[in-house]
Coordinates of C-alpha atoms and ligand atoms in Angstrom, one line a residue:
M532 CA -41.2 93.9 5.6
A533 CA -41.1 91.2 6.4
A534 CA -39.1 88.9 4.5
A535 CA -40.5 86.5 1.9
P536 CA -41.8 83.9 2.4
V537 CA -39.7 80.5 1.3
G538 CA -40.9 76.6 0.7
P539 CA -43.6 75.0 -0.3
G540 CA -46.1 77.0 -1.7
S541 CA -43.9 79.9 -1.8
D542 CA -42.4 81.5 -5.4
V543 CA -38.9 82.2 -3.2
V544 CA -36.6 80.1 -4.9
E545 CA -34.6 78.1 -2.6
H546 CA -31.2 78.2 -4.2
A547 CA -29.8 76.7 -2.2
D548 CA -31.6 73.7 -2.6
V549 CA -30.6 73.8 -6.7
Q550 CA -28.3 71.7 -8.7
A551 CA -25.8 75.2 -10.5
L552 CA -27.1 74.4 -13.3
A553 CA -31.0 74.5 -13.6
F554 CA -29.9 78.2 -12.6
H555 CA -26.0 79.1 -14.3
A556 CA -24.3 77.7 -17.5
H557 CA -21.5 77.0 -16.2
K558 CA -19.6 80.2 -18.8
H559 CA -15.5 79.6 -16.4
H560 CA -15.5 76.9 -16.8
L561 CA -14.6 76.1 -21.2
H562 CA -14.4 72.6 -20.7
A563 CA -16.7 69.0 -19.3
A564 CA -16.8 66.2 -19.1
F565 CA -20.0 63.8 -19.3
V566 CA -19.9 60.5 -17.4
P567 CA -22.1 57.5 -18.1
L568 CA -23.1 55.5 -14.8
T569 CA -24.1 52.2 -13.9
F570 CA -25.5 51.2 -10.2
A571 CA -25.1 47.9 -10.1
D572 CA -25.6 47.7 -6.9
R573 CA -27.9 49.3 -4.6
A574 CA -26.2 49.7 -1.2
A575 CA -23.4 50.9 -3.3
A576 CA -24.9 53.4 -5.0
G577 CA -27.1 55.0 -1.7
A578 CA -23.4 55.4 -0.2
W579 CA -22.3 57.2 -3.7
L580 CA -24.7 59.5 -3.7
A581 CA -23.7 60.3 -0.1
D582 CA -20.8 60.7 -1.1
V583 CA -20.7 62.9 -4.2
A584 CA -23.4 64.5 -2.6
S585 CA -21.3 67.7 -0.5
R586 CA -19.0 68.0 -4.3
V587 CA -22.5 69.1 -5.9
S588 CA -22.6 72.7 -6.9
R589 CA -26.0 74.5 -6.1
S590 CA -27.2 77.9 -7.8
G591 CA -27.1 79.8 -3.6
P592 CA -24.1 82.1 -2.9
G593 CA -21.3 80.3 -2.3
G594 CA -22.7 77.0 -3.2
R595 CA -19.9 77.0 -5.9
A596 CA -16.5 76.5 -5.1
P597 CA -14.2 78.1 -7.7
D598 CA -12.6 76.2 -9.6
E599 CA -14.6 73.3 -10.7
R600 CA -18.9 72.2 -10.8
V601 CA -20.1 69.2 -10.2
Q602 CA -23.2 67.6 -10.5
V603 CA -25.7 64.7 -10.6
A604 CA -28.9 63.8 -12.6
I605 CA -29.9 59.9 -12.8
T606 CA -32.7 58.6 -15.0
G607 CA -36.0 56.6 -14.5
D608 CA -33.6 53.4 -14.8
G609 CA -31.4 54.9 -11.6
L610 CA -34.3 55.4 -9.6
R611 CA -35.1 52.2 -10.5
A612 CA -32.7 50.5 -8.9
L613 CA -31.9 52.9 -6.2
G614 CA -35.4 49.9 -5.6
L615 CA -37.8 53.2 -5.0
P616 CA -41.4 52.0 -4.0
P617 CA -43.5 52.0 -7.0
E618 CA -45.7 54.8 -6.3
T619 CA -43.1 56.8 -6.6
L620 CA -41.3 55.2 -9.4
D621 CA -45.7 56.1 -11.2
A622 CA -45.3 59.7 -10.0
M623 CA -42.4 61.1 -12.0
P624 CA -43.3 61.6 -15.4
Q625 CA -43.3 58.5 -18.4
E626 CA -41.3 59.6 -19.7
L627 CA -38.3 60.3 -18.5
M628 CA -39.1 56.4 -16.9
D629 CA -39.5 55.2 -20.8
G630 CA -36.1 57.1 -21.3
M631 CA -35.2 58.9 -24.3
A632 CA -34.2 55.6 -26.2
S633 CA -38.0 54.5 -26.5
R634 CA -39.1 57.7 -27.5
A635 CA -36.5 57.8 -30.5
R636 CA -39.4 58.1 -33.0
L637 CA -41.6 59.9 -32.0
L638 CA -38.3 62.4 -31.3
G639 CA -37.7 61.6 -35.7
D640 CA -34.0 59.7 -34.3
V641 CA -33.3 56.7 -37.0
V642 CA -35.6 53.5 -35.9
D643 CA -35.4 50.3 -36.7
E644 CA -38.2 47.9 -37.7
L645 CA -38.4 47.5 -33.3
D646 CA -38.3 51.2 -32.7
R647 CA -34.5 50.8 -31.5
P648 CA -32.2 53.8 -32.1
V649 CA -29.6 53.7 -35.0
G650 CA -26.5 54.9 -34.4
W651 CA -26.6 54.9 -30.8
S652 CA -22.6 54.8 -28.9
L653 CA -24.4 56.8 -26.0
P654 CA -25.2 54.5 -23.5
A655 CA -22.2 52.1 -24.9
P656 CA -24.3 48.2 -26.1
G657 CA -25.7 46.9 -23.3
R658 CA -25.3 49.2 -21.2
A659 CA -27.2 50.9 -18.7
L660 CA -27.9 53.5 -17.9
H661 CA -28.8 55.6 -14.1
A662 CA -27.1 58.0 -13.6
L663 CA -24.7 60.8 -15.0
L664 CA -21.9 62.7 -13.4
L665 CA -21.3 65.8 -15.3
L666 CA -18.5 68.5 -14.5
Y667 CA -16.2 70.9 -15.1
A668 CA -13.1 72.8 -15.0
R669 CA -11.2 75.9 -16.2
T670 CA -8.6 74.6 -18.7
P671 CA -8.8 69.9 -19.6
P672 CA -5.9 69.1 -17.3
A673 CA -8.1 70.4 -14.7
R674 CA -11.5 68.6 -15.6
D675 CA -8.5 66.3 -16.2
D676 CA -7.8 66.1 -12.5
L677 CA -11.3 66.2 -10.8
L678 CA -12.5 63.4 -14.1
E679 CA -10.0 61.5 -12.0
R680 CA -10.4 62.1 -8.2
E681 CA -14.2 61.9 -9.2
L682 CA -13.8 58.4 -10.7
G683 CA -11.1 57.2 -8.5
L684 CA -14.0 58.4 -6.1
L685 CA -16.9 55.7 -7.1
P686 CA -16.9 52.5 -5.0
A687 CA -17.2 49.0 -6.9
G688 CA -20.5 49.1 -7.6
V689 CA -20.4 51.7 -9.8
V690 CA -19.4 51.2 -12.9
A691 CA -18.2 54.1 -15.6
H692 CA -18.9 54.4 -19.3
P693 CA -16.6 56.0 -21.4
S694 CA -16.9 59.7 -20.3
E695 CA -17.7 62.2 -22.5
L696 CA -15.6 65.4 -22.8
S697 CA -16.6 68.4 -24.3
D698 CA -14.2 70.9 -26.6
A699 CA -13.1 74.0 -25.3
L700 CA -16.3 76.0 -25.0
R701 CA -16.9 78.3 -28.0
D702 CA -19.3 81.1 -28.6
R703 CA -20.2 78.9 -31.4
E704 CA -21.3 76.3 -32.4
H705 CA -19.7 73.6 -34.8
F706 CA -21.4 75.0 -37.8
G707 CA -19.7 78.2 -36.8
F708 CA -22.9 80.3 -35.7
A709 CA -22.8 82.0 -32.4
D710 CA -24.9 79.7 -29.6
G711 CA -26.0 80.1 -26.8
L712 CA -28.2 83.5 -27.3
S713 CA -32.0 83.2 -26.7
Q714 CA -32.8 82.0 -23.6
P715 CA -36.2 82.3 -21.3
Y716 CA -35.6 84.7 -17.8
V717 CA -37.0 82.1 -15.0
V718 CA -38.6 84.7 -12.0
G719 CA -36.4 84.7 -9.5
Q720 CA -33.3 83.2 -11.2
L721 CA -29.9 86.0 -10.1
K722 CA -29.2 87.3 -13.2
D723 CA -30.9 90.7 -14.7
R724 CA -33.2 89.9 -17.5
L725 CA -30.4 91.2 -20.8
P726 CA -33.2 92.9 -23.4
G727 CA -35.9 90.7 -25.4
Q728 CA -35.8 88.3 -23.1
D729 CA -39.1 86.7 -22.5
V730 CA -39.7 85.8 -18.5
I731 CA -41.3 82.6 -18.2
A732 CA -42.7 81.0 -15.1
T733 CA -39.7 79.8 -11.4
G734 CA -42.6 76.6 -12.4
E735 CA -41.3 75.6 -16.3
L736 CA -37.9 75.1 -15.0
L737 CA -38.5 73.9 -11.2
L738 CA -40.6 71.6 -9.7
G739 CA -41.9 73.2 -6.7
Y740 CA -43.2 76.3 -7.8
R741 CA -46.2 77.9 -10.0
N742 CA -45.9 76.9 -13.4
A743 CA -47.3 78.5 -17.1
Y744 CA -50.3 77.9 -15.9
G745 CA -50.9 79.5 -12.7
R746 CA -50.6 75.1 -11.2
Y747 CA -48.2 74.2 -8.5
P748 CA -48.1 70.3 -10.3
E749 CA -48.1 67.6 -8.5
T750 CA -44.4 66.2 -8.4
A751 CA -43.0 63.0 -6.3
R752 CA -43.1 61.6 -2.6
L753 CA -40.8 59.5 -1.1
P754 CA -41.5 58.9 2.8
G755 CA -39.5 57.6 5.5
V756 CA -36.2 60.1 4.6
G757 CA -37.0 63.2 6.1
L758 CA -38.0 65.2 3.4
P759 CA -39.8 68.1 3.6
G760 CA -43.9 67.0 2.8
D761 CA -42.4 64.4 1.4
D762 CA -41.2 66.0 -1.7
L763 CA -39.1 64.0 -3.7
G764 CA -39.4 66.8 -6.6
R765 CA -39.3 70.6 -4.4
N766 CA -35.1 72.8 -6.5
G767 CA -35.5 70.0 -9.4
T768 CA -36.0 69.6 -12.6
F769 CA -35.6 67.0 -15.2
L770 CA -32.3 66.9 -17.8
V771 CA -32.6 66.6 -20.9
F772 CA -29.3 65.0 -22.9
R773 CA -28.5 64.3 -25.8
K774 CA -25.9 64.0 -28.2
L775 CA -25.8 65.1 -32.0
E776 CA -23.1 64.6 -34.4
Q777 CA -22.9 67.4 -36.9
K778 CA -21.5 66.2 -41.0
V779 CA -20.2 70.4 -40.7
G780 CA -18.5 69.6 -44.2
A781 CA -22.1 68.0 -45.7
F782 CA -23.5 71.1 -44.8
W783 CA -21.4 73.3 -46.3
R784 CA -20.5 71.8 -49.3
Y785 CA -24.5 71.4 -49.5
F786 CA -24.9 75.3 -49.3
E787 CA -21.8 75.6 -51.4
D788 CA -23.7 73.3 -54.0
Q789 CA -26.3 74.9 -53.8
A790 CA -25.4 78.8 -54.3
V791 CA -23.4 77.7 -57.5
A792 CA -26.6 76.1 -59.2
L793 CA -29.3 79.2 -57.8
G794 CA -26.6 81.6 -58.6
G795 CA -26.8 85.8 -59.7
G796 CA -24.9 86.7 -56.1
V797 CA -26.6 83.2 -54.0
T798 CA -23.8 83.0 -51.9
A799 CA -23.4 79.2 -49.4
D800 CA -23.7 82.5 -46.4
W801 CA -26.5 83.8 -47.6
L802 CA -28.5 80.0 -47.6
A803 CA -27.1 79.0 -44.5
A804 CA -28.5 82.1 -43.0
R805 CA -31.7 81.3 -44.0
A806 CA -31.4 77.5 -42.1
M807 CA -30.8 78.9 -39.3
G808 CA -32.7 81.7 -39.0
R809 CA -29.5 84.0 -37.9
W810 CA -26.6 84.8 -39.5
R811 CA -22.7 83.2 -38.5
S812 CA -22.6 86.1 -36.4
G813 CA -25.6 85.7 -34.0
V814 CA -27.0 88.9 -35.9
S815 CA -31.0 87.9 -36.1
L816 CA -32.4 88.0 -40.8
V817 CA -35.7 90.2 -38.5
H818 CA -32.8 92.9 -37.4
A819 CA -30.7 92.6 -40.9
P820 CA -32.0 89.8 -43.8
D821 CA -29.6 91.1 -46.4
V822 CA -25.8 91.0 -45.4
D823 CA -24.5 90.4 -42.5
P824 CA -23.1 93.0 -40.2
A825 CA -20.6 90.4 -39.0
P826 CA -20.2 91.6 -35.4
A827 CA -17.2 90.4 -34.3
T828 CA -19.9 89.2 -31.1
P829 CA -24.0 90.0 -30.8
P830 CA -24.9 93.0 -30.2
P831 CA -27.0 94.0 -27.0
G832 CA -29.9 93.2 -28.6
A833 CA -29.4 90.5 -31.2
N834 CA -32.2 88.9 -29.2
D835 CA -35.0 91.3 -28.9
F836 CA -37.0 90.6 -31.9
R837 CA -40.0 89.5 -32.4
Y838 CA -41.8 88.2 -36.2
V839 CA -45.0 89.2 -36.9
D840 CA -43.8 92.8 -35.9
D841 CA -40.9 92.8 -37.1
D842 CA -41.0 90.2 -40.0
P843 CA -44.7 91.6 -40.8
M844 CA -46.7 90.5 -43.9
K845 CA -46.1 91.9 -47.0
D846 CA -48.2 90.9 -50.6
D847 CA -49.8 87.8 -49.3
R848 CA -45.9 86.4 -47.8
H849 CA -44.5 85.5 -44.2
G850 CA -41.2 85.3 -43.3
L851 CA -39.3 86.5 -46.2
R852 CA -37.0 88.1 -44.2
C853 CA -36.6 84.9 -41.3
P854 CA -37.9 81.7 -43.0
I855 CA -40.2 80.0 -41.4
A856 CA -38.8 76.5 -41.6
S857 CA -35.9 77.9 -39.9
H858 CA -33.9 76.4 -36.6
V859 CA -35.2 79.5 -34.8
R860 CA -37.7 80.2 -36.0
R861 CA -39.4 76.5 -35.7
A862 CA -37.4 76.1 -32.0
N863 CA -39.0 79.6 -30.6
P864 CA -41.7 80.7 -33.2
R865 CA -42.4 83.8 -30.4
D866 CA -45.8 86.1 -31.4
A867 CA -46.0 84.3 -34.7
R868 CA -46.9 80.0 -33.7
G869 CA -50.3 81.4 -35.0
G870 CA -53.9 83.7 -32.8
T871 CA -52.8 86.8 -32.4
P872 CA -49.0 87.9 -31.2
A873 CA -50.3 88.2 -27.6
E874 CA -51.7 84.2 -27.7
S875 CA -48.9 83.1 -29.4
L876 CA -46.3 84.7 -26.8
E877 CA -48.3 83.0 -23.9
V878 CA -48.9 79.9 -25.5
V879 CA -45.3 79.7 -26.5
K880 CA -43.9 80.0 -22.9
R881 CA -45.1 76.9 -22.4
H882 CA -42.7 75.9 -25.0
R883 CA -40.0 77.6 -23.7
V884 CA -35.6 74.9 -22.3
V885 CA -33.2 76.6 -20.7
R886 CA -29.7 75.1 -22.6
R887 CA -26.9 74.6 -21.8
G888 CA -25.1 72.3 -24.2
R889 CA -21.3 72.3 -24.8
S890 CA -19.8 71.1 -28.2
Y891 CA -17.6 68.2 -28.3
G892 CA -14.6 67.4 -31.1
P893 CA -12.5 70.2 -33.6
A894 CA -13.7 72.8 -35.2
V895 CA -13.4 73.4 -38.0
A896 CA -13.2 76.6 -39.7
P897 CA -17.0 77.0 -42.1
N898 CA -14.4 77.8 -45.3
E899 CA -12.3 74.8 -45.0
A900 CA -14.9 72.2 -44.3
A901 CA -16.3 72.0 -47.8
A902 CA -13.2 70.1 -48.2
L903 CA -13.3 67.4 -45.3
S904 CA -13.4 64.0 -46.5
P905 CA -16.4 62.0 -45.3
D906 CA -13.7 60.0 -42.9
A907 CA -12.8 64.0 -41.4
D908 CA -16.2 64.8 -41.3
A909 CA -17.3 62.4 -38.1
G910 CA -16.4 62.6 -34.2
R911 CA -16.9 67.0 -33.8
G912 CA -21.4 68.0 -32.9
L913 CA -22.7 68.9 -29.8
Y914 CA -23.6 67.7 -26.3
F915 CA -27.2 69.0 -26.4
L916 CA -28.7 70.1 -23.2
A917 CA -32.0 71.2 -22.3
L918 CA -34.0 71.7 -18.0
G919 CA -36.7 72.3 -17.5
A920 CA -39.2 70.7 -15.9
S921 CA -41.6 69.0 -18.1
I922 CA -39.9 66.9 -20.4
A923 CA -43.1 66.5 -22.4
R924 CA -44.5 69.5 -23.0
G925 CA -41.2 71.9 -23.9
F926 CA -38.2 69.0 -25.6
E927 CA -40.2 66.8 -26.5
F928 CA -42.9 69.5 -26.9
I929 CA -40.5 71.2 -29.7
Q930 CA -38.1 68.7 -31.3
Q931 CA -41.6 66.6 -32.9
T932 CA -44.7 68.9 -32.7
W933 CA -41.9 72.4 -34.5
L934 CA -38.8 71.5 -35.4
T935 CA -39.5 67.6 -36.5
S936 CA -43.1 68.7 -38.1
V937 CA -43.5 68.6 -42.3
G938 CA -46.0 71.0 -42.3
F939 CA -44.3 73.9 -39.9
H940 CA -47.0 76.7 -39.9
G941 CA -47.9 75.6 -44.0
T942 CA -44.3 74.9 -44.8
H943 CA -44.1 71.7 -46.8
R944 CA -41.9 68.7 -46.9
E945 CA -39.3 70.1 -44.3
R946 CA -38.3 69.7 -40.9
D947 CA -35.8 71.5 -39.4
V948 CA -32.3 72.0 -41.8
I949 CA -30.8 71.6 -38.4
A950 CA -32.7 69.5 -35.8
G951 CA -35.5 67.6 -37.7
G952 CA -34.6 64.3 -37.9
G953 CA -36.2 62.2 -39.9
P954 CA -35.7 58.6 -42.0
P955 CA -31.7 58.3 -43.7
D956 CA -30.8 60.5 -46.5
G957 CA -33.2 59.2 -50.2
E958 CA -36.4 57.8 -48.2
E959 CA -38.3 60.9 -47.9
P960 CA -37.9 63.8 -49.9
R961 CA -36.9 67.1 -47.9
S962 CA -37.4 70.9 -49.5
L963 CA -36.4 74.3 -47.9
T964 CA -38.5 76.7 -49.1
I965 CA -37.3 80.2 -48.3
P966 CA -40.0 83.3 -49.4
A967 CA -39.2 86.1 -52.0
R968 CA -39.9 88.2 -54.4
P969 CA -41.2 87.6 -57.0
V970 CA -40.3 84.3 -56.7
R971 CA -39.6 82.1 -53.1
L972 CA -36.5 80.0 -53.6
R973 CA -36.6 76.2 -52.6
L974 CA -34.0 74.0 -52.1
H975 CA -34.6 70.3 -52.5
G976 CA -32.1 67.1 -51.8
V977 CA -31.6 68.8 -48.1
P978 CA -30.0 65.7 -47.0
R979 CA -29.6 64.9 -42.6
F980 CA -26.7 67.4 -41.2
V981 CA -27.1 66.4 -37.5
H982 CA -26.9 62.7 -36.5
T983 CA -28.0 61.4 -33.1
R984 CA -25.7 59.5 -31.0
G985 CA -27.5 58.4 -27.7
G986 CA -28.5 60.5 -25.0
A987 CA -30.7 60.2 -22.3
Y988 CA -33.8 61.5 -20.0
L989 CA -32.6 62.4 -16.4
F990 CA -34.0 63.8 -12.8
L991 CA -32.1 66.6 -11.6
P992 CA -33.2 66.5 -7.6
G993 CA -32.5 68.9 -5.4
L994 CA -30.0 69.1 -2.8
R995 CA -31.9 68.2 -0.2
A996 CA -33.6 64.9 -2.2
L997 CA -30.2 63.5 -3.5
A998 CA -28.7 63.3 0.2
A999 CA -32.7 61.5 0.9
L1000 CA -32.4 59.6 -2.6
A1001 CA -28.4 58.2 -1.2
R1002 CA -30.7 57.0 2.4
W1003 CA -33.2 55.3 0.5
A1004 CA -31.5 53.4 -1.3
A1005 CA -28.4 52.8 1.7
S1006 CA -31.3 51.4 4.3
P1007 CA -35.0 51.7 2.8
P1008 CA -36.7 52.5 5.6
Ligands
LIG233 C1 -26.9 70.2 -33.4 C2 -28.1 70.9 -33.2 C3 -27.5 72.5 -33.3 C4 -27.9 73.8 -33.4 C5 -26.4 73.5 -34.1 C6 -28.4 74.7 -32.5 C7 -27.6 75.2 -32.9 C8 -29.1 76.8 -32.5 C9 -28.8 78.2 -33.0 C10 -26.7 78.2 -33.7 C11 -29.6 78.9 -32.7 C12 -29.2 80.7 -31.9 C13 -28.0 81.2 -31.0 C14 -29.1 81.3 -29.6 O1 -30.0 81.3 -29.7 O2 -28.9 80.8 -29.1 C15 -30.0 78.4 -32.2 C16 -31.3 78.5 -30.9 C17 -32.3 77.7 -30.4 N1 -31.7 76.0 -30.4 FE1 -30.7 75.4 -31.6 N2 -29.7 74.1 -32.2 C18 -29.8 72.5 -32.1 C19 -30.4 71.5 -31.9 C20 -31.3 72.0 -31.6 C21 -32.0 71.3 -30.4 C22 -32.6 69.6 -30.8 C23 -33.3 71.9 -29.7 C24 -34.7 71.7 -29.2 C25 -35.8 70.5 -29.0 C26 -33.0 73.4 -30.3 C27 -33.9 74.3 -30.1 C28 -33.3 75.4 -30.0 C29 -34.2 76.7 -29.2 C30 -35.4 76.6 -28.6 C31 -33.4 77.7 -29.9 C32 -34.6 79.3 -29.6 C33 -34.8 80.3 -30.6 C34 -35.6 81.5 -30.0 O3 -35.9 81.5 -28.5 O4 -34.7 82.1 -31.1 N3 -31.9 73.1 -31.0 N4 -29.3 76.6 -31.9

């Protein structure tokens, strides 16, 4: 049998040219450091990119050193600082070139009268963010050693901001819920498909491949630096990096207070699970609406469900098992977005992201969280990382149209309790509706538990493109 063709116009993934993070979560590398960088000097930036490219982990077999992972991503301002020609910059997506801070209002972040984000520490005030170096290692000393080595290799013209250090990767995020369960299966990925995994086209993750519309979207060209077809995009993707502080104490205090007020055996755990759409164990409310079967690890079928089929409408009510307003149902409405279930599944496939988040700050047990003082209820959260071929159609669509929407699917004055953003507490009435029989429950005055502390939109280039960027910056043709 003839080998499948590889290269432009082919759907065979060139794994050796793809940064590993696109297809691998680096789950055995529990400790991460994210280093924000400023390119103060263009030639120095080019020299550094050329040097670090040899250490960048690739997706293909043999492309990853066993104990370390290194990835590099560049912001729109970073591409400008590398001196790319205007036609190349103009062909990059608008949202990348605008940068995350300028989109803060539409993302539901708190902004000032000039729409500038409030409460951000990343990038550091007054510092331009041009690139992010992502480092992963197996132990804290190995991570610190890798970080020190990489910082030592930065030339004078590439300036590091304070590093962002993750907590050890666990299967739980800070509110205490199992995380990392639902990921799309990307055609061409090296691992097998899991039960319930939606299949998305390669071009939904990687540039240069056929996407959910059956098209090969145009990508930016960079001539004169030896790229096949001058294609800068091929085998690259976009990275959303968001630092989200979680008020874990406020979260559990609120649900404990609501449980006491409601009485009748309602618990904080039961209410918080309605906000998330899953129990802390990871079991979906669709599978177990009343009691958490509480397995130590989520069972193999934990992601194998639909809403229309498995949580059907009764007595004219939707979401009796899993509330429509819950985080997971908003973030991926599966077959229940509208139209027929099959139509909904097709549409939803155009709005999936590959999540690669890591927690930071000390963990706190959910049963101890409510007792945290306000001072201790700070400094922990999620580095939310999401990858996709379109930031606008993936992350921004989910955030804007589903999570922050105050009228999502017939809800009223509700935002996603987990990541729906919105103005500061007290400026907007926020509720959570829990469909129930004979009468629904409605929680009022839901505080904001997650606060954005910064972030960036970045381009995660393929390996050839990274080397080409280095060549261009070092000596433009
Ligand atoms: C601190 C903030 C956040 C926390 C604590 C959080 C937590 C969780 C948890 C526990 C799950 C269920 C487990 C899983 O499927 O992996 C989940 C699912 C998900 N989250 Fe978040 N999340 C946060 C922010 C976000 C943001 C900002 C987005 C996107 C814009 C997002 C998108 C998703 C998606 C797409 C799913 C999968 C839904 C599904 O396919 O069923 N999350 N999240």
